[in-house]
Short mmCIF file of C-alpha atoms and ligand atoms in Angstrom, two decimals:
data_model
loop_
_atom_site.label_atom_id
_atom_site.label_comp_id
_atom_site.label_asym_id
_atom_site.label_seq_id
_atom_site.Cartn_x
_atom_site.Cartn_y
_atom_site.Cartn_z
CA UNK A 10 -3.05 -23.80 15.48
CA UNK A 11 -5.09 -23.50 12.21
CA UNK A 12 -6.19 -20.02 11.47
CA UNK A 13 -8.43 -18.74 8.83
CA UNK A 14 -7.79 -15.32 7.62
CA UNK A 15 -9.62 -13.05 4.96
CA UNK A 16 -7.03 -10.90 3.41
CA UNK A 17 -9.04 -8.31 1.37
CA UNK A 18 -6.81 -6.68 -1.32
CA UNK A 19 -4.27 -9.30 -1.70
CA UNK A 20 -3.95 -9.02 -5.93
CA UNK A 21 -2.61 -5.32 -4.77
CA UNK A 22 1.24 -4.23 -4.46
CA UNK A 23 1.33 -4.98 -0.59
CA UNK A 24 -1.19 -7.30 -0.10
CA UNK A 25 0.14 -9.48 -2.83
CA UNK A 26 3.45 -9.56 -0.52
CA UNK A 27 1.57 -10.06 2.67
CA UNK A 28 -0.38 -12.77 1.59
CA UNK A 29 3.09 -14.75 0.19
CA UNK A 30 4.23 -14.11 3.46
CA UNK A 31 1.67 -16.09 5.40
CA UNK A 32 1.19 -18.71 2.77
CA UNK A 33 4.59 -19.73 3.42
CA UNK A 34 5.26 -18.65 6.75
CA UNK A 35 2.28 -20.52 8.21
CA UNK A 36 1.13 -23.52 6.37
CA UNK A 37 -1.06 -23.94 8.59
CA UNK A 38 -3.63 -20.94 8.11
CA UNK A 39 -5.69 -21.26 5.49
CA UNK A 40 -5.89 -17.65 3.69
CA UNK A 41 -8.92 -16.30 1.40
CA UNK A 42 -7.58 -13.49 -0.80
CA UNK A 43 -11.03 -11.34 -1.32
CA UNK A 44 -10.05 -9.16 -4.17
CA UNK A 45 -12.31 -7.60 -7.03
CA UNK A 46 -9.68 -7.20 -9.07
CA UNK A 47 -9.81 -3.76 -9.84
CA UNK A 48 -6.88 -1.91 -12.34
CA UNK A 49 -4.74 -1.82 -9.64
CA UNK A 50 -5.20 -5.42 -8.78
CA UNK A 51 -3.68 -8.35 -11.02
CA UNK A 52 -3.55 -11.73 -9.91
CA UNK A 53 -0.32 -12.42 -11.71
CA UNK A 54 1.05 -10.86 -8.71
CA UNK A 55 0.60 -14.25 -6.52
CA UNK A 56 1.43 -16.57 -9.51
CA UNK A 57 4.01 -18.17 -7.82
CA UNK A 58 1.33 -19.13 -4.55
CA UNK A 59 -1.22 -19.67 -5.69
CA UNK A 60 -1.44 -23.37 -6.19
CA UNK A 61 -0.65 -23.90 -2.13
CA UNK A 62 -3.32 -25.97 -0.97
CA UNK A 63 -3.92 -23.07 1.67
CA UNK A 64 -4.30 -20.41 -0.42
CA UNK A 65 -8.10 -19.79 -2.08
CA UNK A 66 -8.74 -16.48 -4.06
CA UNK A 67 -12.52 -15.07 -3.79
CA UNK A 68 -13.47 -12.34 -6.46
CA UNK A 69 -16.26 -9.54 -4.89
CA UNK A 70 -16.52 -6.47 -3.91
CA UNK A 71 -16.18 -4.82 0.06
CA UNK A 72 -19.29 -2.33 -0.66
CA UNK A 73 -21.11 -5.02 -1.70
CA UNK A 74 -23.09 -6.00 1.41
CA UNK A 75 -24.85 -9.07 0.87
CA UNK A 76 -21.87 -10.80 -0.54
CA UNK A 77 -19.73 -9.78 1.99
CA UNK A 78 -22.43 -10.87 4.32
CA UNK A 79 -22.51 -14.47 2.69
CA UNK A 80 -19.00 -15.04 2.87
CA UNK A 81 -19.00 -14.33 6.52
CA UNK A 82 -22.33 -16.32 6.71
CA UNK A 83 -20.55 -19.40 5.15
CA UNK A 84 -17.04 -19.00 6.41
CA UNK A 85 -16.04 -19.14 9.92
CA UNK A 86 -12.78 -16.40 9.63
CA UNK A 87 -10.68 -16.07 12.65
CA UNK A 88 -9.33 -12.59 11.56
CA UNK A 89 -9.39 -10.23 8.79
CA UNK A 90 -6.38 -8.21 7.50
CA UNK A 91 -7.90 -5.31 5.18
CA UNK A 92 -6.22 -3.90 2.90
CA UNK A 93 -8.37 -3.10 0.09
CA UNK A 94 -8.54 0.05 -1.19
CA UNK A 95 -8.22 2.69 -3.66
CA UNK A 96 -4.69 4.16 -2.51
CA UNK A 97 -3.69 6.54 -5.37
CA UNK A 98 -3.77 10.30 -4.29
CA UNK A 99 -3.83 11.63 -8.11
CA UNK A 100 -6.61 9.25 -8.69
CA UNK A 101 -8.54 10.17 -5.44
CA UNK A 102 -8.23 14.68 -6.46
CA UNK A 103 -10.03 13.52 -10.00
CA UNK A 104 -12.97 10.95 -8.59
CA UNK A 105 -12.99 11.21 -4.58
CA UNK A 106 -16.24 9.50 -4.47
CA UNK A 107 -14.71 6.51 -5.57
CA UNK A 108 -12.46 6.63 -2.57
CA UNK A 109 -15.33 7.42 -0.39
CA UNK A 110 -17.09 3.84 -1.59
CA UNK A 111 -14.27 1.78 -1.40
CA UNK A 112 -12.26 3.04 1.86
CA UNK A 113 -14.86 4.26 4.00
CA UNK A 114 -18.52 2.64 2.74
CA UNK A 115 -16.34 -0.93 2.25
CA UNK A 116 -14.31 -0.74 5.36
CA UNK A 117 -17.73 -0.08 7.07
CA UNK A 118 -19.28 -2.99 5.49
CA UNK A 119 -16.40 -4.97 6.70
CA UNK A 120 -16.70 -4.41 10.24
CA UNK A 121 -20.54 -5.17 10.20
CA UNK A 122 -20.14 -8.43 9.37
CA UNK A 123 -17.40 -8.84 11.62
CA UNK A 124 -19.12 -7.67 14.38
CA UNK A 125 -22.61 -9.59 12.93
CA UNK A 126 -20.59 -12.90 12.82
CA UNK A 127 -18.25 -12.91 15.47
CA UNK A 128 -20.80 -11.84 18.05
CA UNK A 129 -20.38 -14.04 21.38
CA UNK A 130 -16.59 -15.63 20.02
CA UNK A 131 -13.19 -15.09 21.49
CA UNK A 132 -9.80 -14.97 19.70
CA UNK A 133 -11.30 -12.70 16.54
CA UNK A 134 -8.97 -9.70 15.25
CA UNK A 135 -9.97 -7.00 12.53
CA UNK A 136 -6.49 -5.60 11.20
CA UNK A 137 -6.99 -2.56 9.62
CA UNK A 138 -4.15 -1.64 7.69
CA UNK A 139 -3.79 2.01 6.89
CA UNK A 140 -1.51 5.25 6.19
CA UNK A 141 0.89 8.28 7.43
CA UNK A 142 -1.27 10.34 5.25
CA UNK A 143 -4.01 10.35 7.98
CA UNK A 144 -1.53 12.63 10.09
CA UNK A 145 -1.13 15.35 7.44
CA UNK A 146 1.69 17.09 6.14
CA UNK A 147 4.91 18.22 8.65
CA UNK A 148 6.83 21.39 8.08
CA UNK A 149 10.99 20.80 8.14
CA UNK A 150 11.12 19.22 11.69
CA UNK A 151 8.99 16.62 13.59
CA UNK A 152 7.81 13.18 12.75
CA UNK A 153 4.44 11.64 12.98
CA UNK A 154 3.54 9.45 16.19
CA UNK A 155 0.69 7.37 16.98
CA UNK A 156 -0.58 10.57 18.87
CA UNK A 157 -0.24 13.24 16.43
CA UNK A 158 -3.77 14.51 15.40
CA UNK A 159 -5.40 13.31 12.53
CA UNK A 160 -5.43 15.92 10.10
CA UNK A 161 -5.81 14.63 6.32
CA UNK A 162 -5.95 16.14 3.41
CA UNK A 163 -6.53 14.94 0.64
CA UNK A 164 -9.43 12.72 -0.63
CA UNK A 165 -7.38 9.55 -0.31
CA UNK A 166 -5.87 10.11 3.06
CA UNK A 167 -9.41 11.66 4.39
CA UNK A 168 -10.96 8.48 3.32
CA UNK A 169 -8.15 6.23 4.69
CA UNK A 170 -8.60 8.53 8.02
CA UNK A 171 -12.65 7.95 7.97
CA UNK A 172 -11.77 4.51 7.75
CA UNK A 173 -9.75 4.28 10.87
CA UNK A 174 -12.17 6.68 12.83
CA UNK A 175 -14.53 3.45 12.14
CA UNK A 176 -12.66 0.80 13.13
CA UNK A 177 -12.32 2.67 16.20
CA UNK A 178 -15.26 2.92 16.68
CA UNK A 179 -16.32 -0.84 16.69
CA UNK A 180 -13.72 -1.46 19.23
CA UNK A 181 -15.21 0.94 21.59
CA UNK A 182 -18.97 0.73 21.04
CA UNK A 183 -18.55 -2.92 20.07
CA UNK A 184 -15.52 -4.67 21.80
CA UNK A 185 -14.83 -5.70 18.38
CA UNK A 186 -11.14 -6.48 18.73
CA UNK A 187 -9.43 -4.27 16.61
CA UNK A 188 -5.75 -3.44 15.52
CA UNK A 189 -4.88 -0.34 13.25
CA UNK A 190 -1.21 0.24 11.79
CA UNK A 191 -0.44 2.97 9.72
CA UNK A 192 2.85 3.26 7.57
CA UNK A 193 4.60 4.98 5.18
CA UNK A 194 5.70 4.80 1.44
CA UNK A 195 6.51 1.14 0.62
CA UNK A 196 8.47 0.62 -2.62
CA UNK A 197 9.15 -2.48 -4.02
CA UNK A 198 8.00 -5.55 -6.45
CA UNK A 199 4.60 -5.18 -8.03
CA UNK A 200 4.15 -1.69 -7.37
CA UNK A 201 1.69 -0.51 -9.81
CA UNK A 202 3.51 1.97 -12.29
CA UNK A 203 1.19 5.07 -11.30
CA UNK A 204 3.06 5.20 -8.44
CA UNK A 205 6.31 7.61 -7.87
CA UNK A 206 9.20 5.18 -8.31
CA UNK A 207 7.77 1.98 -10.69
CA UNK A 208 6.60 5.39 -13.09
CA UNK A 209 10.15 6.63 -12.90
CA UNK A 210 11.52 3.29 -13.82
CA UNK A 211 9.08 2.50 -16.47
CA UNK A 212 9.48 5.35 -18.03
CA UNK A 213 13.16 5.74 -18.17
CA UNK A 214 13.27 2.65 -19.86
CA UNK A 215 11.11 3.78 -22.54
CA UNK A 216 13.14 7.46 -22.28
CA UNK A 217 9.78 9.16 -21.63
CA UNK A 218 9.91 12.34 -19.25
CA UNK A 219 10.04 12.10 -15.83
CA UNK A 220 7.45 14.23 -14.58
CA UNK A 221 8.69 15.54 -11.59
CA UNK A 222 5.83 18.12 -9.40
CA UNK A 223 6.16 20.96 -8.66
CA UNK A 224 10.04 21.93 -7.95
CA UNK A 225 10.30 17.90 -6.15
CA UNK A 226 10.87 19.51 -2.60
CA UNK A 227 8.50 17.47 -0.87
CA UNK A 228 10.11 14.61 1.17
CA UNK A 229 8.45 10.98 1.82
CA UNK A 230 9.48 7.94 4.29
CA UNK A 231 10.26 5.00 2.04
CA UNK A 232 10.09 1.55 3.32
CA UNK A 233 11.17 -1.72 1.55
CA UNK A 234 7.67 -3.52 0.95
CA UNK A 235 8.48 -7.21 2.18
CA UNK A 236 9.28 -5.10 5.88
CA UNK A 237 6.22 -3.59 5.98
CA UNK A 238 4.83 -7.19 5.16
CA UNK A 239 7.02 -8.39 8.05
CA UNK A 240 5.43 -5.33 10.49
CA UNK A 241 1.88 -6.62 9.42
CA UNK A 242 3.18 -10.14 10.76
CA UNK A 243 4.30 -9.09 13.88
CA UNK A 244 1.61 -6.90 14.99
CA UNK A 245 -1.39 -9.31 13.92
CA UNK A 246 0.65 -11.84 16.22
CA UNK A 247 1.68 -9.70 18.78
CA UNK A 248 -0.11 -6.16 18.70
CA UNK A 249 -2.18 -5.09 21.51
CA UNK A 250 -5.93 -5.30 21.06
CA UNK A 251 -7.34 -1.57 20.54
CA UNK A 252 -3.84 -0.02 19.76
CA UNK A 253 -2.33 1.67 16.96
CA UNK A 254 1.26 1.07 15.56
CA UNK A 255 3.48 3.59 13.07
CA UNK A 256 5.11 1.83 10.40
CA UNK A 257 8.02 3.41 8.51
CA UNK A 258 11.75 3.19 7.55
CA UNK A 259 13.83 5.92 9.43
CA UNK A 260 14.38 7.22 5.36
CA UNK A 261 13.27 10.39 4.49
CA UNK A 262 14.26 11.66 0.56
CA UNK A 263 13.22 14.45 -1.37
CA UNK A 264 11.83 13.53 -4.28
CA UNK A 265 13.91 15.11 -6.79
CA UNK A 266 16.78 13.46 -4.75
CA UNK A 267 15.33 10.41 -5.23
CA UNK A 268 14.55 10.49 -8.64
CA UNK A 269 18.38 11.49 -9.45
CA UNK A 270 19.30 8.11 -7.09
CA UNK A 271 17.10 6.55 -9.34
CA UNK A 272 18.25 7.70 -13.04
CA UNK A 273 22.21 7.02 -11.69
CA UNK A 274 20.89 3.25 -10.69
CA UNK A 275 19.05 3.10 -14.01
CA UNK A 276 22.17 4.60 -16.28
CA UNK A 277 24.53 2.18 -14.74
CA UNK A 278 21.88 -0.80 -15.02
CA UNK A 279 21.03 0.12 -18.73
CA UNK A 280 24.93 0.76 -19.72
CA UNK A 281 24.50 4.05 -20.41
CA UNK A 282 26.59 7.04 -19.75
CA UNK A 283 26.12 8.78 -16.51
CA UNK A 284 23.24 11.48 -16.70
CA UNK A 285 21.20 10.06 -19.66
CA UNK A 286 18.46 9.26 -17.72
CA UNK A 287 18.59 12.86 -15.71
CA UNK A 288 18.15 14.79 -18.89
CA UNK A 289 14.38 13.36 -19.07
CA UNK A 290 13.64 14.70 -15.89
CA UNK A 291 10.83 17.38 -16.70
CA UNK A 292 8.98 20.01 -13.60
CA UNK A 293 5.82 19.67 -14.33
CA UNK A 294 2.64 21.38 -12.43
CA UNK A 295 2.15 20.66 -8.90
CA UNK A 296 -0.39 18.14 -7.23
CA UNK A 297 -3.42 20.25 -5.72
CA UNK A 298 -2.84 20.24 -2.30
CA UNK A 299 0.43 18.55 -1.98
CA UNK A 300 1.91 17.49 0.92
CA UNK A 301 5.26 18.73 1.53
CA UNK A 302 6.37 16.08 3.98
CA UNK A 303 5.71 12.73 5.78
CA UNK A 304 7.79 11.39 7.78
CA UNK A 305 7.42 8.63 10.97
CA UNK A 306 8.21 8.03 14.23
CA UNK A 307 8.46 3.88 13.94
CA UNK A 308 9.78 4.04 18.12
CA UNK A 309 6.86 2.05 19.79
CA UNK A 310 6.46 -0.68 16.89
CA UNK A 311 10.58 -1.30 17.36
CA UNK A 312 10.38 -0.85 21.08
CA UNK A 313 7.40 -2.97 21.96
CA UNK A 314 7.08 -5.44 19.26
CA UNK A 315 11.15 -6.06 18.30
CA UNK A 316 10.64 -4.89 14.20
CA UNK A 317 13.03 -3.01 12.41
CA UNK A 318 13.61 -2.19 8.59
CA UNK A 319 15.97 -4.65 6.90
CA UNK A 320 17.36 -3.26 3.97
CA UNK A 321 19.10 0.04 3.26
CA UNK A 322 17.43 2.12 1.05
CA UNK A 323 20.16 2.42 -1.88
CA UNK A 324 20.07 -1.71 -1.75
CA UNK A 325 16.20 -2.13 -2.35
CA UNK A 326 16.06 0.59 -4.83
CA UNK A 327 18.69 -1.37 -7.31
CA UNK A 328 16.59 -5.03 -6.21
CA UNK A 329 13.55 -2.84 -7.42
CA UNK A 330 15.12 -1.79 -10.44
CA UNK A 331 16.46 -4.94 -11.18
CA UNK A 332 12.60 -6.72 -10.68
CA UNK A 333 11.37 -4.31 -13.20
CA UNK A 334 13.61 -4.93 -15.88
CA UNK A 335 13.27 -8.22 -15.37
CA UNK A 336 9.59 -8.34 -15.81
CA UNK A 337 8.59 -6.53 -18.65
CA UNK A 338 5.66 -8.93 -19.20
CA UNK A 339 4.23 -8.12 -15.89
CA UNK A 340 4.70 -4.15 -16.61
CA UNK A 341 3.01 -4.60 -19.98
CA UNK A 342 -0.27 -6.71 -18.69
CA UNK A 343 -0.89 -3.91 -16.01
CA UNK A 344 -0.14 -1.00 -17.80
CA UNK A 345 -2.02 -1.67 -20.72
CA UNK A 346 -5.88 -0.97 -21.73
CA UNK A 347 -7.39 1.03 -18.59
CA UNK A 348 -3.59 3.13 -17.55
CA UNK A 349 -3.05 4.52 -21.27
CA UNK A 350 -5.67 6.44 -20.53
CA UNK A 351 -5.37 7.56 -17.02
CA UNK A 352 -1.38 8.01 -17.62
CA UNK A 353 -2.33 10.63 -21.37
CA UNK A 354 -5.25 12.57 -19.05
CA UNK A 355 -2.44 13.10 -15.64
CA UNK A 356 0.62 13.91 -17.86
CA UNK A 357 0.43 14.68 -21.29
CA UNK A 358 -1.73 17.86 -20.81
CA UNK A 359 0.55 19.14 -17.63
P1 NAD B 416 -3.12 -1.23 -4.40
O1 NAD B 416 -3.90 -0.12 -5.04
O2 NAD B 416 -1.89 -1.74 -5.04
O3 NAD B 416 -4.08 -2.48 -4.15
C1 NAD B 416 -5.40 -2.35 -3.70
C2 NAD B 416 -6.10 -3.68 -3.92
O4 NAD B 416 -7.45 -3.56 -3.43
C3 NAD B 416 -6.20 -4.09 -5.39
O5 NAD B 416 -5.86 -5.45 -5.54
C4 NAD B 416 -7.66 -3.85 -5.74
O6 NAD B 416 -8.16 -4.72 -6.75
C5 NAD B 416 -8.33 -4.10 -4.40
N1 NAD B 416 -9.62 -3.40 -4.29
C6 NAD B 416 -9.86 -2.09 -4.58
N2 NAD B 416 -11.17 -1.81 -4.40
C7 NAD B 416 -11.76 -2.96 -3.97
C8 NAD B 416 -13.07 -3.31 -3.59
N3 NAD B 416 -14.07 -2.41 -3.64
N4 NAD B 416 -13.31 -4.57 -3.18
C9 NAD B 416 -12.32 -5.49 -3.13
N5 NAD B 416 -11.07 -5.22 -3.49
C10 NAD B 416 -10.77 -3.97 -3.90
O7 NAD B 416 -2.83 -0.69 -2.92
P2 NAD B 416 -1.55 -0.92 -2.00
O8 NAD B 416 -0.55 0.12 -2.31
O9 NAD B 416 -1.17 -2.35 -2.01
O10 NAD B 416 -2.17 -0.55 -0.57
C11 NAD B 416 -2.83 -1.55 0.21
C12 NAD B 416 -3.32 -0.93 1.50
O11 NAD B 416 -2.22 -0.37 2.22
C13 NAD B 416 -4.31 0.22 1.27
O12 NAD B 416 -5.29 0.14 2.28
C14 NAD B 416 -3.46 1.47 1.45
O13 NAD B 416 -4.25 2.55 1.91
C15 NAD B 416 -2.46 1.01 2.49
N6 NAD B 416 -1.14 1.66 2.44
C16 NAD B 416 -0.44 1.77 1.27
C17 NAD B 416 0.83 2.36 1.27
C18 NAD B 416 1.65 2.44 0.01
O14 NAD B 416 2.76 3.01 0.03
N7 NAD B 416 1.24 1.86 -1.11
C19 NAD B 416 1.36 2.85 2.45
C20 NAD B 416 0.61 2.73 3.64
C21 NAD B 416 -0.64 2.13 3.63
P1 TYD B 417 3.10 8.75 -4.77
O1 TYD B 417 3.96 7.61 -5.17
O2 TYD B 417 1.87 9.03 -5.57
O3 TYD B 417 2.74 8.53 -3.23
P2 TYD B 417 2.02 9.55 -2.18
O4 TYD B 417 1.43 10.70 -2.90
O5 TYD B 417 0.97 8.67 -1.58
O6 TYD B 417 3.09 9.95 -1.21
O7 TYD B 417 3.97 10.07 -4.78
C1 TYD B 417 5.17 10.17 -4.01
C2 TYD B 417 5.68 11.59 -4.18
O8 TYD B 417 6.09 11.79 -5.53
C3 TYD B 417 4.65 12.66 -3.89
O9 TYD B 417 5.29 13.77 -3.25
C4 TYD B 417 4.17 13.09 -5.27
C5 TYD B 417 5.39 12.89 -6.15
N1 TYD B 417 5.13 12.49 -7.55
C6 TYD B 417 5.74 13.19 -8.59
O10 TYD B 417 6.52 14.14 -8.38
N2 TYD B 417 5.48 12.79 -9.88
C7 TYD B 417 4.64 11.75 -10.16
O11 TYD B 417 4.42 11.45 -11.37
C8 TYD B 417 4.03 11.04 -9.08
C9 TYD B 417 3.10 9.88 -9.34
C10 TYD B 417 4.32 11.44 -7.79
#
């Protein structure tokens, strides 16, 4: 059956991966990648797509209204997978408003049209894809289900909850069909190097400090990016209408534990002697507000739907470390002109 999908965010770290994934899975669907190519978007990332003949990228903005408007106006979409966003905490404590634009006003000006455009037709889906960080943070014990309370905390994850609260919200005052998942830490290829583990590996292999916050205690659910990719595939195929689903990968590490997995991968990678990389590891001041731990329940997703993580943790860690070093062209193009000066103002005054 042809399909055509709007995938908003797809020149980011995960959307990049879930739009190769239905390019190639599904010849048949013709995808729009509606990006506006922010910093933390870099069409690079698709390089190796996008010259399939059902692939078409569309530059513009979410909050921007009319345009959204127009392309709904002029394209007949089946579905929309969502997925733009700003998704850096660090980035949402220094300029929350931003986040409040982009995740709540452009979600919002999503679902209008959708519900504007779709009015009266069958077969439609919104897929909103979204975060653990909506649940909060979890002492030692517990994980997060799809009926823990919302409870976010910072700007980021308050937007990202806002968001959902929305999308809700169309489904029940608007039948808008309507499918939310919300996952944890994904790792992988093209992970912008703000992030935790692509900062780590960047900057061991320039043998700049590893800036570690607070005393690294706090613990995060890592999943291997193409499997969250793979969860987004299942559940837009086979999710229930009006339902939620937890994505994560059973993998809880600390992050100073993690970072020490990380500089034994990178010594052995970079023929050095065991512990080079470990001596740049510098405690620097905590994040305001930080979340000591996330951590999911991933039972109904496995259960119901049949997906499961793929790959052991210590096995897409090296494959990560290994895509970095091979791509130091790709690290240079997005770390250059607007991240020199968000990485001197986060770091180099800590
Ligand atoms: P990312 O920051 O790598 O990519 C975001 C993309 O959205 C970029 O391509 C950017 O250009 C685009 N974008 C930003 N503002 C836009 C706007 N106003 N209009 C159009 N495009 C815009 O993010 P990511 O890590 O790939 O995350 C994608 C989604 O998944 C987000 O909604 C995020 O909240 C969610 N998520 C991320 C993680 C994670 O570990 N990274 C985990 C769970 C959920
Ligand atoms: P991050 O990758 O920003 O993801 P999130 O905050 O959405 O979980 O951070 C992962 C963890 O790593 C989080 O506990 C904060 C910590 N962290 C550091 O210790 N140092 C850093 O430079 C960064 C970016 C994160």
């Amino acid at each position: 059956m042809l399909k055509k999908i709007l995938i908003t965010g797809g020149a980011g770290f995960i959307g990049s991966h879930v739009v190769r994934l239905f390019l190639k899975k599904y010849p048949n669907y013709f995808i729009h990648n509606l990006d506006a190519l922010t910093y933390a978007g870099n069409l690079e990332n698709l390089s190796d797509v996008e010259s399939l003949p059902n692939y078409q990228f569309v530059k513009g903005d979410i909050t921007d209204e009319q345009f959204v408007n127009d392309l709904f106006a002029q394209e007949s979409y089946d579905a929309v997978i969502h997925l733009a966003a700003e998704s850096h905490v660090d980035r949402s404590i220094k300029d929350p408003l931003a986040f409040v634009r982009t995740n709540v006003l452009g979600t919002g000006v999503l679902l209008n049209a959708a519900r504007r455009f779709w009015k009266g037709s069958a077969g439609k889906l919104f897929y909103h894809v979204s975060t653990d960080e909506v649940y909060g943070s979890l002492g030692e014990n517990g994980l997060f289900t799809e009926e823990t309370p919302y409870d976010p905390r910072s700007p980021y994850s308050a937007s990202k909850a806002a968001s959902d609260h929305l999308v809700m919200a169309y489904h029940h005052t608007y039948d808008l069909p309507v499918v939310i998942s919300n996952c944890s830490n994904n790792y992988g290829s093209y992970h912008f190097p703000e992030k935790l583990i692509p900062l780590m590996i960047n900057n061991i292999i320039h043998n700049r400090s590893l800036p570690v916050y607070g005393q690294g205690e706090n613990i995060r659910d890592w999943l291997w990016v193409e499997d969250h990719a793979r969860a987004i595939d299942v559940i837009f195929h086979t999710g229930k209408v009006g339902e939620t689903y937890n994505v994560g990968g059973f993998n809880e590490w600390r992050n100073i534990d993690l970072v020490h997995l990380l500089c034994r991968i990178m010594d052995l990678k970079l023929g050095k002697p065991e512990g080079t990389s470990a001596k740049l590891i510098s405690f620097v001041t905590d994040r305001a507000g930080h979340d000591l731990r996330y951590a999911i329940d991933a039972t109904k997703l496995q259960k119901e739907l049949g997906w499961a993580p793929s790959l052991q943790f210590e096995e897409g860690l090296e494959k990560t470390v290994q895509w970095y070093l091979d791509h130091p062209d790709w690290v240079r193009h997005v770390t250059s002109g607007e991240y020199l000066s968000y990485y001197q103002e986060q770091y180099e005054r800590r």
